Coordinates of C-alpha atoms and ligand atoms in Angstrom, one line a residue:
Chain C
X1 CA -46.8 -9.2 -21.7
X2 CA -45.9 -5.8 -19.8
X3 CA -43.1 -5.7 -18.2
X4 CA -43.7 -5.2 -14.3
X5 CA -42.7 -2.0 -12.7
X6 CA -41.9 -0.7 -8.9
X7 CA -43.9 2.5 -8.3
X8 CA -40.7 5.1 -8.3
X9 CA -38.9 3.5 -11.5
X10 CA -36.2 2.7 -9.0
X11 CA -35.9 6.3 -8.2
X12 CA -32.4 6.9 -5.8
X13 CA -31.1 9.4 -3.5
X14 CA -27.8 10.0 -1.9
X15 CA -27.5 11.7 1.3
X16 CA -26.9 11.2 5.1
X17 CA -27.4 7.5 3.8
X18 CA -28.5 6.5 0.1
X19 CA -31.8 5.4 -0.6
X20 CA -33.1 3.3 -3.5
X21 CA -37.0 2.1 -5.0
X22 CA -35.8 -1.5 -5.1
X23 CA -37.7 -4.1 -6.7
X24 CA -40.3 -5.3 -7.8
X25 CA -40.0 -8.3 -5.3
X26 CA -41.9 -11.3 -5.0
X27 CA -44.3 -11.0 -1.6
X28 CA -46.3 -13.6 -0.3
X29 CA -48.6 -13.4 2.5
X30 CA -49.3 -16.6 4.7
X31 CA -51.8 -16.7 7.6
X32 CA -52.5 -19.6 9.6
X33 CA -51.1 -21.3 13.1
X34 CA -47.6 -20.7 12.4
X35 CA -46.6 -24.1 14.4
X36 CA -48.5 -26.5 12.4
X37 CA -46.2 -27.7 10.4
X38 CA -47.5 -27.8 7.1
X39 CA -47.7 -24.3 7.2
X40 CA -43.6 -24.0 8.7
X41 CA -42.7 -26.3 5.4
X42 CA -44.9 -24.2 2.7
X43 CA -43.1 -21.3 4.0
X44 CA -39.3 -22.8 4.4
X45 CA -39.6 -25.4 1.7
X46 CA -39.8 -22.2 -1.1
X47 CA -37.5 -19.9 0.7
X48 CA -34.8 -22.7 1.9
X49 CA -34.4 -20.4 5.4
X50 CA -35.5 -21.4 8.8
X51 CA -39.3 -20.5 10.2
X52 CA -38.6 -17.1 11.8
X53 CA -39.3 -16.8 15.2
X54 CA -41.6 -14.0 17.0
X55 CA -40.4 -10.7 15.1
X56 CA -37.7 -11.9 13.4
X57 CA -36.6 -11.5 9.5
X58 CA -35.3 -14.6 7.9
X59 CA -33.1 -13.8 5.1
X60 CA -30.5 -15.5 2.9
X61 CA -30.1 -14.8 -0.9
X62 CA -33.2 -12.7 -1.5
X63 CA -35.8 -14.6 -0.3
X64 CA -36.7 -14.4 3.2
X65 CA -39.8 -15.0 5.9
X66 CA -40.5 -12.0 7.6
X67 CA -42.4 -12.6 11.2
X68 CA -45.4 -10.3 11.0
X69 CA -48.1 -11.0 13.7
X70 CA -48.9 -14.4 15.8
X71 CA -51.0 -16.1 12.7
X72 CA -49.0 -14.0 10.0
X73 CA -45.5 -14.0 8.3
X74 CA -44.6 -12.4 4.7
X75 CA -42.3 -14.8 2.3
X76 CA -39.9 -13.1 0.1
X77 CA -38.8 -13.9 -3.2
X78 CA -37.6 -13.3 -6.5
X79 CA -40.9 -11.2 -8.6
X80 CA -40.4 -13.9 -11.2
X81 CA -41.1 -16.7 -9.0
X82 CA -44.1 -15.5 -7.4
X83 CA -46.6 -17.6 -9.2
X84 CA -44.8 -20.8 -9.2
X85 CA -44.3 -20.2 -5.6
X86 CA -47.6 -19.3 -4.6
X87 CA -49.0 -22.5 -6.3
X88 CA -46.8 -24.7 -4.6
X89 CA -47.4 -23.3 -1.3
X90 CA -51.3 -23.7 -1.7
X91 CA -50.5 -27.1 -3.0
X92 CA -48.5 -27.6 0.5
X93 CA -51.4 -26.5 2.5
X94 CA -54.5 -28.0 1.2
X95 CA -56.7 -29.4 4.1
X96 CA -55.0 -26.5 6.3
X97 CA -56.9 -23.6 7.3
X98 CA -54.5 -21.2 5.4
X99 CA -53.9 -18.2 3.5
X100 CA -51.8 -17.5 0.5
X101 CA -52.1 -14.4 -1.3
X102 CA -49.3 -12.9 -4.1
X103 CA -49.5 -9.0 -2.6
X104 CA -46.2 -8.2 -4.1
X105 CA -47.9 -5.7 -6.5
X106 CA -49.2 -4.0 -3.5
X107 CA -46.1 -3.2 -1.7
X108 CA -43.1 -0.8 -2.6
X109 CA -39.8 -1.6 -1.1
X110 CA -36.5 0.6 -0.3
X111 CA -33.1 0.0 0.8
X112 CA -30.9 2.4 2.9
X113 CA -27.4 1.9 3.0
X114 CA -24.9 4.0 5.0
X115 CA -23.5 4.5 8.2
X116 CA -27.0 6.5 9.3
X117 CA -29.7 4.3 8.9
X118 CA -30.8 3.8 12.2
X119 CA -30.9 7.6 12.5
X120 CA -32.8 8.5 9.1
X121 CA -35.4 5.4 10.3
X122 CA -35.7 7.1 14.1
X123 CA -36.9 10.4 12.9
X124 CA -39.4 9.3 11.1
X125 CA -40.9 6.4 13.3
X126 CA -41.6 6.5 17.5
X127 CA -40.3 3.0 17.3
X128 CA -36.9 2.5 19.5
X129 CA -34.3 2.3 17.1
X130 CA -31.4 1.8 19.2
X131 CA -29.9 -1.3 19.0
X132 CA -31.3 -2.9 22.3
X133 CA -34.7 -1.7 20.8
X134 CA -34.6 -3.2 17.1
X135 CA -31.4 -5.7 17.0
X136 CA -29.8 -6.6 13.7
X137 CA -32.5 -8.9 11.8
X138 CA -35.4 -8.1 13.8
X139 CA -38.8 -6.7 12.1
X140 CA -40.3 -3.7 13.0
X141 CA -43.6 -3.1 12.2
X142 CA -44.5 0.9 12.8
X143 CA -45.3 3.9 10.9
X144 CA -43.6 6.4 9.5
X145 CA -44.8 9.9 9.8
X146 CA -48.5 8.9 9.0
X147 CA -48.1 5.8 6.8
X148 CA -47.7 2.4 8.3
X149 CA -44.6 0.8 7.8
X150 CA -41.9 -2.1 8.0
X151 CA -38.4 -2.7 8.2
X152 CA -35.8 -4.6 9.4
X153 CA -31.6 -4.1 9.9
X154 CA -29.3 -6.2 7.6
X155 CA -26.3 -4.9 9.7
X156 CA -25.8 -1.6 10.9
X157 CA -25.6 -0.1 7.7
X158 CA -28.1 -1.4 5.4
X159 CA -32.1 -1.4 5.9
X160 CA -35.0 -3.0 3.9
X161 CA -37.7 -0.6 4.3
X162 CA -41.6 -1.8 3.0
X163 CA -44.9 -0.2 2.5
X164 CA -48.0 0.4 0.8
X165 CA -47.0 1.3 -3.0
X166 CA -50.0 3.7 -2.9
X167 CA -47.9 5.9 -0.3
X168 CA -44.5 5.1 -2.0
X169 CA -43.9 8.7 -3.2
X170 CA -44.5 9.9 -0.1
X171 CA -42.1 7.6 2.3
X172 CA -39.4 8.3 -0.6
X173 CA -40.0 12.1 0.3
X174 CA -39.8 11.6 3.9
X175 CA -36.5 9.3 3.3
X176 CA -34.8 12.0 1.2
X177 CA -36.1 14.6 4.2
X178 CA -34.9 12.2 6.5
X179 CA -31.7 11.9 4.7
X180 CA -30.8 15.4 3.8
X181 CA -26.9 16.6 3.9
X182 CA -27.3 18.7 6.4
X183 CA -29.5 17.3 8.6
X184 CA -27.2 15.2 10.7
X185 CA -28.2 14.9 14.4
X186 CA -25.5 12.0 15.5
X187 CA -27.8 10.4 18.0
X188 CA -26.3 6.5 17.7
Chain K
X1 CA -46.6 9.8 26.3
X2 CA -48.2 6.6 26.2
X3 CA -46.6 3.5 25.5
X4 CA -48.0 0.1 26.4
X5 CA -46.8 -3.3 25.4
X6 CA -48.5 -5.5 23.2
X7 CA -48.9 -8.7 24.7
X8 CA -49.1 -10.6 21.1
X9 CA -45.8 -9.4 19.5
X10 CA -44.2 -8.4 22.6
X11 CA -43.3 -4.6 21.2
X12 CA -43.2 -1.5 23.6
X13 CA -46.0 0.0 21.2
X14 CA -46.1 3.8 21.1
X15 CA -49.7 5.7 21.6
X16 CA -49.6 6.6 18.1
X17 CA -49.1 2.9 17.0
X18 CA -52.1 1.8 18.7
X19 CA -56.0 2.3 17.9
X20 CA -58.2 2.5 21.3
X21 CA -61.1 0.4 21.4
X22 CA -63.2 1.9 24.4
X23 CA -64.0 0.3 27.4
X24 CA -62.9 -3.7 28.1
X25 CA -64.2 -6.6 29.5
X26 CA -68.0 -5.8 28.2
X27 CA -70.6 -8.3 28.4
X28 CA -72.7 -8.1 24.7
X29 CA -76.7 -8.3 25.2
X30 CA -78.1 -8.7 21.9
X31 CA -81.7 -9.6 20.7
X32 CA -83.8 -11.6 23.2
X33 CA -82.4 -9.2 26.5
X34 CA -84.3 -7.0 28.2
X35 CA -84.2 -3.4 27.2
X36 CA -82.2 -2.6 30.0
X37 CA -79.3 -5.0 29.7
X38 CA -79.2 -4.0 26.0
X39 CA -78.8 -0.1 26.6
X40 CA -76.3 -0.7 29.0
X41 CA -74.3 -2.9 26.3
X42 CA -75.1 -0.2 24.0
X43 CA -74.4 3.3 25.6
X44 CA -73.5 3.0 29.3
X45 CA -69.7 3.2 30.3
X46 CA -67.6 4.1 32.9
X47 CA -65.4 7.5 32.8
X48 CA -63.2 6.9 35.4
X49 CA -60.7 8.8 37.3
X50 CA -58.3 6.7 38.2
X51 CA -58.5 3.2 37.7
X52 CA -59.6 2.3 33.5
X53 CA -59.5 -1.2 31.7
X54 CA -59.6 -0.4 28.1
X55 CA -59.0 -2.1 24.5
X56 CA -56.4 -1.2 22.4
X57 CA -55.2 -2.5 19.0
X58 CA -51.8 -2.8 17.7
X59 CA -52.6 -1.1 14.3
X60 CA -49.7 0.0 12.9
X61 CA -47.6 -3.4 14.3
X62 CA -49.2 -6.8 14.6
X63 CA -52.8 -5.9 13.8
X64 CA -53.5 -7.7 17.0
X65 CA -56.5 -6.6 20.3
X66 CA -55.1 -6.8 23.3
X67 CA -56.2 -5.4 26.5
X68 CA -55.0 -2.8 29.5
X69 CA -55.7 -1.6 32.4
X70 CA -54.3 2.0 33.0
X71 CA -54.5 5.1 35.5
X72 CA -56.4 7.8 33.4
X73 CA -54.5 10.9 35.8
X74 CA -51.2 9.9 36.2
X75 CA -51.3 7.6 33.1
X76 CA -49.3 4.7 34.5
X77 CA -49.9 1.5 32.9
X78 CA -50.8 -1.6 35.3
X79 CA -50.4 -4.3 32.4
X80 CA -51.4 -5.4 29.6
X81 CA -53.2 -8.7 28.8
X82 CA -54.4 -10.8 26.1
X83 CA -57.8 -9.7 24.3
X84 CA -59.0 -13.3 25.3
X85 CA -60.0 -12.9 29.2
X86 CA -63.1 -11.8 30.9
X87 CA -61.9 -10.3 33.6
X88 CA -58.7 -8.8 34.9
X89 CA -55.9 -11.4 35.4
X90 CA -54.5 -11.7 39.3
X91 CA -51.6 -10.4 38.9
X92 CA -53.1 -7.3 37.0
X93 CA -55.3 -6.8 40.0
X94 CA -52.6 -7.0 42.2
X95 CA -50.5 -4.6 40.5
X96 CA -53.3 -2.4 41.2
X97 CA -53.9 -2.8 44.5
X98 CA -50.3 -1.6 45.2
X99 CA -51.0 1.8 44.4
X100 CA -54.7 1.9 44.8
X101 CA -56.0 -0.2 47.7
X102 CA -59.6 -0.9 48.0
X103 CA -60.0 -0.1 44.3
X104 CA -62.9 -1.0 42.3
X105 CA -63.9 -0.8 39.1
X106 CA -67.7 -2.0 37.8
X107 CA -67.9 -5.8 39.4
X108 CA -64.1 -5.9 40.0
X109 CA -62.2 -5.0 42.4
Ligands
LIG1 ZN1 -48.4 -6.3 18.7

């Protein structure tokens, strides 16, 4: 079998912070009521972290839920596990009106690191990136420049960024804008 | 510049964020209504200036409808409420009767 790719080879840039094509991750979508409870333990029982609650990224050892809308959160895990995952989710859920769908090859996923995230992520999205207006582990859903986007703050020096992998060249262009040397405006 | 918050995800959602859906709180007339009730459904709407209750949708965020009623000249935002309602929540109303007294608005006011 071929071996699975991320769209940018893991491309990587160094600048105001560094920037690297991670992945490919496992991504699973999963809409439904989000308090029914077979639906809380298809998503936790996989992931082994707690149901996020309204916006919020639940992480631990690379797999995660990500709060996404009122009927939707995205579960994170290792590419490998995907399938296995996905069939023991849909396994958890049958008789629930549910959804389960692998999207992970639709996705491309970055990470920032440095001491100028929030400030590389700000000019690129009108979302408030202060930290009053996206706290540490909180998911923001927004665009950047004219792709939608997502990301969330591991501290304040690393970011997960996600989006389409059909735009992935183009939000690692506007990251390595974002990012350049010299283009420092010391806003946080 | 607009913002207005979501009322599903709770996020202070830029302009740019949002996709507008037109005019709120209209009744559908579909087959079976008179060919009046059906053209109004169809093509009439109000293009106020002032008082406005519009749908919006949090595109680029939680994918969710919501509604708003806004000021279309000094663009102040009332509040936002769930897609869900018929009409105009109370305290909406009275949020604009604050600034607009005697206000009115198609059947509401
Ligand atoms: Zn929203």
């Amino acid at each position: 079998m071929s071996e699975p790719v991320s769209p940018l080879m893991n491309a990587r840039y160094e600048g105001l912070v560094t920037i690297e094509e991670i992945g490919p991750m496992g991504m699973i979508t999963l809409r439904g009521d989000l308090a029914a409870t077979d639906l809380r333990r298809a998503a936790t029982a996989p992931t082994g972290v707690e149901m996020p609650q309204m916006r919020e990224a639940s992480t631990a050892d690379g797999k995660g839920i990500l709060w996404m809308s009122p009927d939707e959160v995205l579960v994170l895990c290792a590419y490998a596990d995907v399938p296995g995952t996905v069939q023991s989710m849909t396994d958890a859920l049958v008789g629930t009106h549910a959804l389960v769908a692998n999207v992970s090859d639709a996705r491309a996923v970055f990470r920032l690191t440095g001491a100028n995230v929030r400030e590389v992520l700000a000019k690129l999205s009108p979302a408030d990136l202060s930290p009053e207006g996206l706290p540490l582990g909180e998911v923001k859903r927004t665009r950047m420049a004219q792709v939608p986007a997502a990301f969330w703050l591991e501290s304040e020096e690393e970011a997960t960024v996600i989006c389409f992998r059909s735009v992935a060249d183009y939000v690692m262009g506007l990251l390595k804008t974002a990012a350049h040397p010299a283009s420092a405006v010391g806003f946080f | 510049m607009l913002t207005l918050l979501c009322p599903c995800c709770g996020v202070q959602a830029d302009e740019t964020e949002l996709a507008p859906g037109g005019e709120a709180h209209l009744k559908r007339y579909g087959p079976g209504s008179t060919d009046d009730d059906f053209e109004g459904y169809l093509f009439m709407r109000e293009n106020p200036r002032g008082v406005h209750f519009e749908r919006w949708r949090h595109a680029n965020g939680c994918g969710k409808w919501f509604l708003a009623a806004r000021d279309t000249v000094t663009l102040e935002v009332y509040g936002t409420y769930s897609a869900q309602t018929t009409e105009p929540p109370e305290h909406i109303k009275e949020a604009i009767t604050a600034k607009h007294p005697g206000w009115s608005w198609r059947e509401f006011a």
